[in-house]
Amino acid sequence: MNLQTIRAELRQFLQLAIPLAAAQVAQAAVGFVDTVMMGRLGPEPLAAGGLASALFQFILATASGAVMAVSPLVAEAQGAGKDYKIAAIARQGLWLSVLLGLPVMVIIGQLANVMPALGQSATTIALARNYWDAVLWGIIPGLGFAMLRGYVAALGQTRIILPLVLLGTLVNGIGNYLLGYGQFGFPRLELTGLGLSSALGLWVMFLGLLAYTGWQPDLRRYPFWQHWRLLQPTICRQILQLGWAIAITVAVEFGLFTIITILMGAIGVEALAAHQTVSQTIILIFMVPLGCSFAMTARVGWWFGRQDGPGARRSGLVGISAIAIWMLLPSSALLLFPRAIVGIYVDLSDPANAGLLALALPMLRIAAFALVLDGVQRVAMGALHGLQDTRIPLLLSLVAFWGVGVGSSALLGFQLGWGSTGLWIGQSLGVAIAGGLFLRRFLRLTQRLNQPLSPQAPLTTHS
């Protein structure tokens, strides 16, 4: 790779990645604002609301994985010059968003019934139920937005994403203030109000992006909204053949963090509240590599459609290197300003929060050292999805996130008695192992620089 080629690829990657990463940060700001407002309601709403929000985001992210397969399929079709496939793929992606969303709503409505078996207190369960009953109405628009985001990213039209997410975040924040705290004559609904506001924000983003696809000239070339009643099982199966593995991989990754959150609740309310202050910060930072991973899928998928192996390898290495360098900045901030970060969520001058602060500070230090590898694993995974390589990454995720991550967390946190700090060390070990495995997998698949990649014989058939 010569320097000019690397610069050109980096420019193409950043043109997609910056709007998507910024949009992900803005979308994560919804959870950030919710967490800050939960903290002002008190320690118990913070603990319960944090748990409820984490489980909701986990379920939404998992279900979104199934429809995210639209992105590599559309990118491949465009790279191969098969534009006639693009509208059909997007149309069936919308169908799947609805068909998957309905049962997922039922699942969220039943979450409170399984919480006693997970060691959560009656107060935590009651408060969390209020949030879930309201926020579940945001599932279908959340899935639809995730599908359309991948669709426009594959077609290189990502500029609209950030303004829409900012609008949705604004709607959510205003709704939180009005309904959560009962301002300007609105009822004080607390966690119920925060859940309703989050659902409304998701509807605003989805409907806005749907309207944009019908207005923007380059996207209007693919009128997937025409013949919207047409359900095409063959294309749905093609999406699901890639999507199920992506969904389970997302579930495995996010499941690690969700399990850690549940285990924190088993340790105690104070540990759970401290964990929420740290994890919400990390989630906000993690949105940058997450958004970049979507861009990585589109870029590598485009080269894959052109059957250009060297191009796919170059694209992946440029993106992975860029995110590794970028993640050094927030990692340094966590090490330099840990007290200030915790102070965003709770009043450090209040003696009642001294225990929370003591628990949160070592978590932040551990998280700082894991950030770079966390970014690498997410973008490397996006590159593998661009190659339509999904099944082996799923197995690698199980080994890294649950085998190493959950296993070592349970050992360190409970068996060795390290508590909340042990849980964070184990979680970080899982992330580090995943980063190494995904990067090795990508390098192995693309090491044959002079051999073309063939969509007709995808790399998923090789181990």
PDB file of N, CA and C in Angstrom, residues 205-299:
ATOM      1  N   MET A 205     -36.770   9.934  14.873  1.00  0.00           N
ATOM      2  CA  MET A 205     -35.612   9.597  14.036  1.00  0.00           C
ATOM      3  C   MET A 205     -36.008   8.674  12.884  1.00  0.00           C
ATOM      4  N   PHE A 206     -36.831   7.681  13.166  1.00  0.00           N
ATOM      5  CA  PHE A 206     -37.227   6.740  12.120  1.00  0.00           C
ATOM      6  C   PHE A 206     -38.045   7.420  11.032  1.00  0.00           C
ATOM      7  N   LEU A 207     -39.082   8.161  11.422  1.00  0.00           N
ATOM      8  CA  LEU A 207     -39.943   8.806  10.425  1.00  0.00           C
ATOM      9  C   LEU A 207     -39.175   9.861   9.629  1.00  0.00           C
ATOM     10  N   GLY A 208     -38.255  10.544  10.289  1.00  0.00           N
ATOM     11  CA  GLY A 208     -37.444  11.526   9.581  1.00  0.00           C
ATOM     12  C   GLY A 208     -36.549  10.889   8.534  1.00  0.00           C
ATOM     13  N   LEU A 209     -35.918   9.765   8.875  1.00  0.00           N
ATOM     14  CA  LEU A 209     -35.036   9.097   7.915  1.00  0.00           C
ATOM     15  C   LEU A 209     -35.838   8.462   6.790  1.00  0.00           C
ATOM     16  N   LEU A 210     -37.008   7.930   7.104  1.00  0.00           N
ATOM     17  CA  LEU A 210     -37.868   7.355   6.066  1.00  0.00           C
ATOM     18  C   LEU A 210     -38.279   8.432   5.065  1.00  0.00           C
ATOM     19  N   ALA A 211     -38.643   9.602   5.567  1.00  0.00           N
ATOM     20  CA  ALA A 211     -39.023  10.706   4.676  1.00  0.00           C
ATOM     21  C   ALA A 211     -37.838  11.150   3.825  1.00  0.00           C
ATOM     22  N   TYR A 212     -36.657  11.159   4.414  1.00  0.00           N
ATOM     23  CA  TYR A 212     -35.459  11.591   3.686  1.00  0.00           C
ATOM     24  C   TYR A 212     -35.150  10.669   2.507  1.00  0.00           C
ATOM     25  N   THR A 213     -35.352   9.368   2.681  1.00  0.00           N
ATOM     26  CA  THR A 213     -35.069   8.439   1.582  1.00  0.00           C
ATOM     27  C   THR A 213     -35.995   8.665   0.394  1.00  0.00           C
ATOM     28  N   GLY A 214     -37.162   9.246   0.633  1.00  0.00           N
ATOM     29  CA  GLY A 214     -38.061   9.552  -0.461  1.00  0.00           C
ATOM     30  C   GLY A 214     -37.851  10.914  -1.069  1.00  0.00           C
ATOM     31  N   TRP A 215     -37.012  11.731  -0.416  1.00  0.00           N
ATOM     32  CA  TRP A 215     -36.783  13.095  -0.899  1.00  0.00           C
ATOM     33  C   TRP A 215     -35.412  13.258  -1.534  1.00  0.00           C
ATOM     34  N   GLN A 216     -34.370  12.676  -0.960  1.00  0.00           N
ATOM     35  CA  GLN A 216     -33.009  12.868  -1.442  1.00  0.00           C
ATOM     36  C   GLN A 216     -32.851  12.255  -2.833  1.00  0.00           C
ATOM     37  N   PRO A 217     -32.367  13.012  -3.816  1.00  0.00           N
ATOM     38  CA  PRO A 217     -32.346  12.530  -5.214  1.00  0.00           C
ATOM     39  C   PRO A 217     -31.587  11.226  -5.414  1.00  0.00           C
ATOM     40  N   ASP A 218     -30.411  11.075  -4.803  1.00  0.00           N
ATOM     41  CA  ASP A 218     -29.635   9.848  -5.011  1.00  0.00           C
ATOM     42  C   ASP A 218     -30.310   8.633  -4.404  1.00  0.00           C
ATOM     43  N   LEU A 219     -31.071   8.828  -3.323  1.00  0.00           N
ATOM     44  CA  LEU A 219     -31.776   7.710  -2.692  1.00  0.00           C
ATOM     45  C   LEU A 219     -33.115   7.443  -3.361  1.00  0.00           C
ATOM     46  N   ARG A 220     -33.692   8.482  -3.967  1.00  0.00           N
ATOM     47  CA  ARG A 220     -34.995   8.324  -4.614  1.00  0.00           C
ATOM     48  C   ARG A 220     -34.896   7.415  -5.837  1.00  0.00           C
ATOM     49  N   ARG A 221     -33.666   7.144  -6.279  1.00  0.00           N
ATOM     50  CA  ARG A 221     -33.477   6.221  -7.404  1.00  0.00           C
ATOM     51  C   ARG A 221     -33.892   4.798  -7.039  1.00  0.00           C
ATOM     52  N   TYR A 222     -33.968   4.522  -5.737  1.00  0.00           N
ATOM     53  CA  TYR A 222     -34.309   3.165  -5.271  1.00  0.00           C
ATOM     54  C   TYR A 222     -35.609   3.244  -4.465  1.00  0.00           C
ATOM     55  N   PRO A 223     -36.759   3.346  -5.150  1.00  0.00           N
ATOM     56  CA  PRO A 223     -38.041   3.587  -4.462  1.00  0.00           C
ATOM     57  C   PRO A 223     -38.587   2.322  -3.774  1.00  0.00           C
ATOM     58  N   PHE A 224     -37.960   1.964  -2.668  1.00  0.00           N
ATOM     59  CA  PHE A 224     -38.368   0.729  -1.984  1.00  0.00           C
ATOM     60  C   PHE A 224     -39.753   0.850  -1.364  1.00  0.00           C
ATOM     61  N   TRP A 225     -40.244   2.084  -1.159  1.00  0.00           N
ATOM     62  CA  TRP A 225     -41.577   2.269  -0.583  1.00  0.00           C
ATOM     63  C   TRP A 225     -42.675   1.897  -1.579  1.00  0.00           C
ATOM     64  N   GLN A 226     -42.327   1.832  -2.873  1.00  0.00           N
ATOM     65  CA  GLN A 226     -43.313   1.347  -3.840  1.00  0.00           C
ATOM     66  C   GLN A 226     -43.496  -0.164  -3.665  1.00  0.00           C
ATOM     67  N   HIS A 227     -44.695  -0.604  -3.882  1.00  0.00           N
ATOM     68  CA  HIS A 227     -45.017  -2.026  -3.719  1.00  0.00           C
ATOM     69  C   HIS A 227     -44.637  -2.515  -2.308  1.00  0.00           C
ATOM     70  N   TRP A 228     -44.874  -1.647  -1.310  1.00  0.00           N
ATOM     71  CA  TRP A 228     -44.446  -1.961   0.047  1.00  0.00           C
ATOM     72  C   TRP A 228     -45.162  -3.188   0.602  1.00  0.00           C
ATOM     73  N   ARG A 229     -46.317  -3.532   0.035  1.00  0.00           N
ATOM     74  CA  ARG A 229     -47.042  -4.706   0.530  1.00  0.00           C
ATOM     75  C   ARG A 229     -46.415  -6.017   0.076  1.00  0.00           C
ATOM     76  N   LEU A 230     -45.473  -5.926  -0.861  1.00  0.00           N
ATOM     77  CA  LEU A 230     -44.880  -7.129  -1.442  1.00  0.00           C
ATOM     78  C   LEU A 230     -43.865  -7.735  -0.468  1.00  0.00           C
ATOM     79  N   LEU A 231     -44.200  -8.889   0.063  1.00  0.00           N
ATOM     80  CA  LEU A 231     -43.286  -9.628   0.935  1.00  0.00           C
ATOM     81  C   LEU A 231     -42.585 -10.688   0.091  1.00  0.00           C
ATOM     82  N   GLN A 232     -41.251 -10.617   0.046  1.00  0.00           N
ATOM     83  CA  GLN A 232     -40.454 -11.528  -0.788  1.00  0.00           C
ATOM     84  C   GLN A 232     -39.636 -12.448   0.119  1.00  0.00           C
ATOM     85  N   PRO A 233     -40.141 -13.651   0.363  1.00  0.00           N
ATOM     86  CA  PRO A 233     -39.470 -14.565   1.307  1.00  0.00           C
ATOM     87  C   PRO A 233     -38.025 -14.881   0.944  1.00  0.00           C
ATOM     88  N   THR A 234     -37.703 -14.948  -0.363  1.00  0.00           N
ATOM     89  CA  THR A 234     -36.333 -15.280  -0.750  1.00  0.00           C
ATOM     90  C   THR A 234     -35.350 -14.226  -0.258  1.00  0.00           C
ATOM     91  N   ILE A 235     -35.697 -12.944  -0.428  1.00  0.00           N
ATOM     92  CA  ILE A 235     -34.815 -11.868   0.022  1.00  0.00           C
ATOM     93  C   ILE A 235     -34.796 -11.795   1.540  1.00  0.00           C
ATOM     94  N   CYS A 236     -35.940 -12.011   2.169  1.00  0.00           N
ATOM     95  CA  CYS A 236     -35.981 -12.035   3.637  1.00  0.00           C
ATOM     96  C   CYS A 236     -35.046 -13.112   4.182  1.00  0.00           C
ATOM     97  N   ARG A 237     -35.067 -14.279   3.547  1.00  0.00           N
ATOM     98  CA  ARG A 237     -34.179 -15.358   3.991  1.00  0.00           C
ATOM     99  C   ARG A 237     -32.720 -14.967   3.805  1.00  0.00           C
ATOM    100  N   GLN A 238     -32.420 -14.281   2.695  1.00  0.00           N
ATOM    101  CA  GLN A 238     -31.044 -13.854   2.454  1.00  0.00           C
ATOM    102  C   GLN A 238     -30.575 -12.886   3.541  1.00  0.00           C
ATOM    103  N   ILE A 239     -31.452 -11.948   3.920  1.00  0.00           N
ATOM    104  CA  ILE A 239     -31.108 -11.009   4.999  1.00  0.00           C
ATOM    105  C   ILE A 239     -30.907 -11.750   6.309  1.00  0.00           C
ATOM    106  N   LEU A 240     -31.811 -12.674   6.602  1.00  0.00           N
ATOM    107  CA  LEU A 240     -31.735 -13.393   7.869  1.00  0.00           C
ATOM    108  C   LEU A 240     -30.562 -14.360   7.919  1.00  0.00           C
ATOM    109  N   GLN A 241     -30.144 -14.897   6.765  1.00  0.00           N
ATOM    110  CA  GLN A 241     -28.998 -15.794   6.757  1.00  0.00           C
ATOM    111  C   GLN A 241     -27.741 -15.096   7.255  1.00  0.00           C
ATOM    112  N   LEU A 242     -27.607 -13.815   6.921  1.00  0.00           N
ATOM    113  CA  LEU A 242     -26.519 -13.021   7.492  1.00  0.00           C
ATOM    114  C   LEU A 242     -26.913 -12.430   8.838  1.00  0.00           C
ATOM    115  N   GLY A 243     -28.148 -11.987   8.924  1.00  0.00           N
ATOM    116  CA  GLY A 243     -28.583 -11.215  10.083  1.00  0.00           C
ATOM    117  C   GLY A 243     -28.655 -11.996  11.375  1.00  0.00           C
ATOM    118  N   TRP A 244     -29.016 -13.290  11.315  1.00  0.00           N
ATOM    119  CA  TRP A 244     -29.155 -14.018  12.577  1.00  0.00           C
ATOM    120  C   TRP A 244     -27.820 -14.127  13.294  1.00  0.00           C
ATOM    121  N   ALA A 245     -26.751 -14.355  12.528  1.00  0.00           N
ATOM    122  CA  ALA A 245     -25.433 -14.462  13.154  1.00  0.00           C
ATOM    123  C   ALA A 245     -24.975 -13.104  13.687  1.00  0.00           C
ATOM    124  N   ILE A 246     -25.264 -12.023  12.935  1.00  0.00           N
ATOM    125  CA  ILE A 246     -24.925 -10.689  13.424  1.00  0.00           C
ATOM    126  C   ILE A 246     -25.689 -10.393  14.709  1.00  0.00           C
ATOM    127  N   ALA A 247     -26.984 -10.734  14.723  1.00  0.00           N
ATOM    128  CA  ALA A 247     -27.817 -10.478  15.907  1.00  0.00           C
ATOM    129  C   ALA A 247     -27.287 -11.221  17.124  1.00  0.00           C
ATOM    130  N   ILE A 248     -26.937 -12.483  16.946  1.00  0.00           N
ATOM    131  CA  ILE A 248     -26.443 -13.251  18.087  1.00  0.00           C
ATOM    132  C   ILE A 248     -25.072 -12.748  18.514  1.00  0.00           C
ATOM    133  N   THR A 249     -24.239 -12.338  17.547  1.00  0.00           N
ATOM    134  CA  THR A 249     -22.939 -11.768  17.894  1.00  0.00           C
ATOM    135  C   THR A 249     -23.112 -10.496  18.719  1.00  0.00           C
ATOM    136  N   VAL A 250     -24.048  -9.639  18.300  1.00  0.00           N
ATOM    137  CA  VAL A 250     -24.344  -8.429  19.068  1.00  0.00           C
ATOM    138  C   VAL A 250     -24.850  -8.804  20.459  1.00  0.00           C
ATOM    139  N   ALA A 251     -25.721  -9.824  20.520  1.00  0.00           N
ATOM    140  CA  ALA A 251     -26.252 -10.264  21.807  1.00  0.00           C
ATOM    141  C   ALA A 251     -25.143 -10.760  22.722  1.00  0.00           C
ATOM    142  N   VAL A 252     -24.194 -11.473  22.137  1.00  0.00           N
ATOM    143  CA  VAL A 252     -23.075 -11.987  22.930  1.00  0.00           C
ATOM    144  C   VAL A 252     -22.230 -10.835  23.455  1.00  0.00           C
ATOM    145  N   GLU A 253     -21.936  -9.860  22.576  1.00  0.00           N
ATOM    146  CA  GLU A 253     -21.109  -8.723  22.995  1.00  0.00           C
ATOM    147  C   GLU A 253     -21.822  -7.872  24.032  1.00  0.00           C
ATOM    148  N   PHE A 254     -23.021  -7.406  23.700  1.00  0.00           N
ATOM    149  CA  PHE A 254     -23.760  -6.570  24.627  1.00  0.00           C
ATOM    150  C   PHE A 254     -24.230  -7.371  25.835  1.00  0.00           C
ATOM    151  N   GLY A 255     -24.408  -8.687  25.618  1.00  0.00           N
ATOM    152  CA  GLY A 255     -24.813  -9.552  26.725  1.00  0.00           C
ATOM    153  C   GLY A 255     -23.785  -9.581  27.828  1.00  0.00           C
ATOM    154  N   LEU A 256     -22.504  -9.500  27.466  1.00  0.00           N
ATOM    155  CA  LEU A 256     -21.457  -9.444  28.483  1.00  0.00           C
ATOM    156  C   LEU A 256     -21.689  -8.256  29.405  1.00  0.00           C
ATOM    157  N   PHE A 257     -21.911  -7.075  28.829  1.00  0.00           N
ATOM    158  CA  PHE A 257     -22.086  -5.870  29.639  1.00  0.00           C
ATOM    159  C   PHE A 257     -23.405  -5.899  30.414  1.00  0.00           C
ATOM    160  N   THR A 258     -24.428  -6.515  29.812  1.00  0.00           N
ATOM    161  CA  THR A 258     -25.711  -6.634  30.496  1.00  0.00           C
ATOM    162  C   THR A 258     -25.600  -7.581  31.684  1.00  0.00           C
ATOM    163  N   ILE A 259     -24.901  -8.698  31.494  1.00  0.00           N
ATOM    164  CA  ILE A 259     -24.709  -9.642  32.591  1.00  0.00           C
ATOM    165  C   ILE A 259     -23.919  -8.995  33.722  1.00  0.00           C
ATOM    166  N   ILE A 260     -22.899  -8.227  33.371  1.00  0.00           N
ATOM    167  CA  ILE A 260     -22.126  -7.529  34.402  1.00  0.00           C
ATOM    168  C   ILE A 260     -23.029  -6.569  35.169  1.00  0.00           C
ATOM    169  N   THR A 261     -23.930  -5.881  34.468  1.00  0.00           N
ATOM    170  CA  THR A 261     -24.861  -4.969  35.133  1.00  0.00           C
ATOM    171  C   THR A 261     -25.752  -5.735  36.111  1.00  0.00           C
ATOM    172  N   ILE A 262     -26.258  -6.897  35.689  1.00  0.00           N
ATOM    173  CA  ILE A 262     -27.110  -7.706  36.570  1.00  0.00           C
ATOM    174  C   ILE A 262     -26.314  -8.192  37.783  1.00  0.00           C
ATOM    175  N   LEU A 263     -25.067  -8.609  37.556  1.00  0.00           N
ATOM    176  CA  LEU A 263     -24.228  -9.068  38.670  1.00  0.00           C
ATOM    177  C   LEU A 263     -23.929  -7.925  39.639  1.00  0.00           C
ATOM    178  N   MET A 264     -23.770  -6.716  39.104  1.00  0.00           N
ATOM    179  CA  MET A 264     -23.583  -5.557  39.981  1.00  0.00           C
ATOM    180  C   MET A 264     -24.797  -5.363  40.882  1.00  0.00           C
ATOM    181  N   GLY A 265     -25.988  -5.562  40.317  1.00  0.00           N
ATOM    182  CA  GLY A 265     -27.198  -5.443  41.114  1.00  0.00           C
ATOM    183  C   GLY A 265     -27.256  -6.472  42.222  1.00  0.00           C
ATOM    184  N   ALA A 266     -26.688  -7.659  41.957  1.00  0.00           N
ATOM    185  CA  ALA A 266     -26.647  -8.695  42.992  1.00  0.00           C
ATOM    186  C   ALA A 266     -25.690  -8.319  44.116  1.00  0.00           C
ATOM    187  N   ILE A 267     -24.629  -7.531  43.809  1.00  0.00           N
ATOM    188  CA  ILE A 267     -23.707  -7.067  44.848  1.00  0.00           C
ATOM    189  C   ILE A 267     -24.379  -6.040  45.744  1.00  0.00           C
ATOM    190  N   GLY A 268     -25.148  -5.129  45.137  1.00  0.00           N
ATOM    191  CA  GLY A 268     -25.843  -4.126  45.931  1.00  0.00           C
ATOM    192  C   GLY A 268     -26.211  -2.907  45.122  1.00  0.00           C
ATOM    193  N   VAL A 269     -27.110  -2.091  45.671  1.00  0.00           N
ATOM    194  CA  VAL A 269     -27.594  -0.901  44.973  1.00  0.00           C
ATOM    195  C   VAL A 269     -26.460   0.090  44.747  1.00  0.00           C
ATOM    196  N   GLU A 270     -25.576   0.257  45.735  1.00  0.00           N
ATOM    197  CA  GLU A 270     -24.484   1.224  45.597  1.00  0.00           C
ATOM    198  C   GLU A 270     -23.509   0.812  44.502  1.00  0.00           C
ATOM    199  N   ALA A 271     -23.191  -0.484  44.453  1.00  0.00           N
ATOM    200  CA  ALA A 271     -22.306  -0.969  43.391  1.00  0.00           C
ATOM    201  C   ALA A 271     -22.946  -0.788  42.023  1.00  0.00           C
ATOM    202  N   LEU A 272     -24.256  -1.056  41.934  1.00  0.00           N
ATOM    203  CA  LEU A 272     -24.963  -0.900  40.661  1.00  0.00           C
ATOM    204  C   LEU A 272     -24.995   0.562  40.233  1.00  0.00           C
ATOM    205  N   ALA A 273     -25.234   1.461  41.177  1.00  0.00           N
ATOM    206  CA  ALA A 273     -25.261   2.887  40.839  1.00  0.00           C
ATOM    207  C   ALA A 273     -23.883   3.365  40.389  1.00  0.00           C
ATOM    208  N   ALA A 274     -22.808   2.917  41.072  1.00  0.00           N
ATOM    209  CA  ALA A 274     -21.454   3.277  40.663  1.00  0.00           C
ATOM    210  C   ALA A 274     -21.142   2.736  39.274  1.00  0.00           C
ATOM    211  N   HIS A 275     -21.555   1.507  39.029  1.00  0.00           N
ATOM    212  CA  HIS A 275     -21.347   0.891  37.723  1.00  0.00           C
ATOM    213  C   HIS A 275     -22.047   1.686  36.634  1.00  0.00           C
ATOM    214  N   GLN A 276     -23.238   2.191  36.920  1.00  0.00           N
ATOM    215  CA  GLN A 276     -23.978   2.946  35.918  1.00  0.00           C
ATOM    216  C   GLN A 276     -23.242   4.226  35.531  1.00  0.00           C
ATOM    217  N   THR A 277     -22.610   4.889  36.495  1.00  0.00           N
ATOM    218  CA  THR A 277     -21.891   6.119  36.158  1.00  0.00           C
ATOM    219  C   THR A 277     -20.715   5.829  35.237  1.00  0.00           C
ATOM    220  N   VAL A 278     -20.032   4.710  35.465  1.00  0.00           N
ATOM    221  CA  VAL A 278     -18.883   4.357  34.633  1.00  0.00           C
ATOM    222  C   VAL A 278     -19.332   3.812  33.281  1.00  0.00           C
ATOM    223  N   SER A 279     -20.264   2.879  33.307  1.00  0.00           N
ATOM    224  CA  SER A 279     -20.671   2.226  32.060  1.00  0.00           C
ATOM    225  C   SER A 279     -21.336   3.207  31.113  1.00  0.00           C
ATOM    226  N   GLN A 280     -22.100   4.162  31.644  1.00  0.00           N
ATOM    227  CA  GLN A 280     -22.727   5.143  30.759  1.00  0.00           C
ATOM    228  C   GLN A 280     -21.679   6.006  30.074  1.00  0.00           C
ATOM    229  N   THR A 281     -20.598   6.316  30.793  1.00  0.00           N
ATOM    230  CA  THR A 281     -19.498   7.058  30.194  1.00  0.00           C
ATOM    231  C   THR A 281     -18.827   6.248  29.091  1.00  0.00           C
ATOM    232  N   ILE A 282     -18.581   4.968  29.369  1.00  0.00           N
ATOM    233  CA  ILE A 282     -17.932   4.105  28.391  1.00  0.00           C
ATOM    234  C   ILE A 282     -18.825   3.902  27.169  1.00  0.00           C
ATOM    235  N   ILE A 283     -20.118   3.765  27.395  1.00  0.00           N
ATOM    236  CA  ILE A 283     -21.060   3.610  26.279  1.00  0.00           C
ATOM    237  C   ILE A 283     -20.970   4.829  25.361  1.00  0.00           C
ATOM    238  N   LEU A 284     -20.908   6.011  25.969  1.00  0.00           N
ATOM    239  CA  LEU A 284     -20.827   7.242  25.171  1.00  0.00           C
ATOM    240  C   LEU A 284     -19.559   7.241  24.316  1.00  0.00           C
ATOM    241  N   ILE A 285     -18.437   6.830  24.904  1.00  0.00           N
ATOM    242  CA  ILE A 285     -17.170   6.772  24.162  1.00  0.00           C
ATOM    243  C   ILE A 285     -17.225   5.689  23.092  1.00  0.00           C
ATOM    244  N   PHE A 286     -17.828   4.547  23.438  1.00  0.00           N
ATOM    245  CA  PHE A 286     -17.878   3.401  22.537  1.00  0.00           C
ATOM    246  C   PHE A 286     -18.689   3.685  21.278  1.00  0.00           C
ATOM    247  N   MET A 287     -19.530   4.696  21.311  1.00  0.00           N
ATOM    248  CA  MET A 287     -20.341   5.016  20.138  1.00  0.00           C
ATOM    249  C   MET A 287     -19.496   5.420  18.944  1.00  0.00           C
ATOM    250  N   VAL A 288     -18.291   5.944  19.190  1.00  0.00           N
ATOM    251  CA  VAL A 288     -17.424   6.322  18.071  1.00  0.00           C
ATOM    252  C   VAL A 288     -16.979   5.086  17.291  1.00  0.00           C
ATOM    253  N   PRO A 289     -16.355   4.075  17.932  1.00  0.00           N
ATOM    254  CA  PRO A 289     -16.024   2.866  17.160  1.00  0.00           C
ATOM    255  C   PRO A 289     -17.252   2.125  16.640  1.00  0.00           C
ATOM    256  N   LEU A 290     -18.381   2.219  17.342  1.00  0.00           N
ATOM    257  CA  LEU A 290     -19.591   1.564  16.837  1.00  0.00           C
ATOM    258  C   LEU A 290     -20.030   2.199  15.529  1.00  0.00           C
ATOM    259  N   GLY A 291     -20.078   3.540  15.478  1.00  0.00           N
ATOM    260  CA  GLY A 291     -20.423   4.217  14.239  1.00  0.00           C
ATOM    261  C   GLY A 291     -19.407   3.942  13.147  1.00  0.00           C
ATOM    262  N   CYS A 292     -18.131   3.897  13.519  1.00  0.00           N
ATOM    263  CA  CYS A 292     -17.088   3.588  12.537  1.00  0.00           C
ATOM    264  C   CYS A 292     -17.225   2.165  12.008  1.00  0.00           C
ATOM    265  N   SER A 293     -17.715   1.263  12.838  1.00  0.00           N
ATOM    266  CA  SER A 293     -17.885  -0.126  12.380  1.00  0.00           C
ATOM    267  C   SER A 293     -18.940  -0.216  11.286  1.00  0.00           C
ATOM    268  N   PHE A 294     -19.985   0.619  11.360  1.00  0.00           N
ATOM    269  CA  PHE A 294     -20.990   0.633  10.301  1.00  0.00           C
ATOM    270  C   PHE A 294     -20.369   1.120   8.990  1.00  0.00           C
ATOM    271  N   ALA A 295     -19.532   2.160   9.102  1.00  0.00           N
ATOM    272  CA  ALA A 295     -18.832   2.654   7.915  1.00  0.00           C
ATOM    273  C   ALA A 295     -17.875   1.595   7.378  1.00  0.00           C
ATOM    274  N   MET A 296     -17.239   0.858   8.283  1.00  0.00           N
ATOM    275  CA  MET A 296     -16.299  -0.188   7.882  1.00  0.00           C
ATOM    276  C   MET A 296     -17.019  -1.297   7.120  1.00  0.00           C
ATOM    277  N   THR A 297     -18.198  -1.675   7.589  1.00  0.00           N
ATOM    278  CA  THR A 297     -18.986  -2.692   6.894  1.00  0.00           C
ATOM    279  C   THR A 297     -19.312  -2.243   5.476  1.00  0.00           C
ATOM    280  N   ALA A 298     -19.708  -0.970   5.327  1.00  0.00           N
ATOM    281  CA  ALA A 298     -20.061  -0.453   4.002  1.00  0.00           C
ATOM    282  C   ALA A 298     -18.844  -0.406   3.079  1.00  0.00           C
ATOM    283  N   ARG A 299     -17.695   0.060   3.594  1.00  0.00           N
ATOM    284  CA  ARG A 299     -16.508   0.174   2.750  1.00  0.00           C
ATOM    285  C   ARG A 299     -15.985  -1.194   2.321  1.00  0.00           C
TER     286      ARG A 299
END
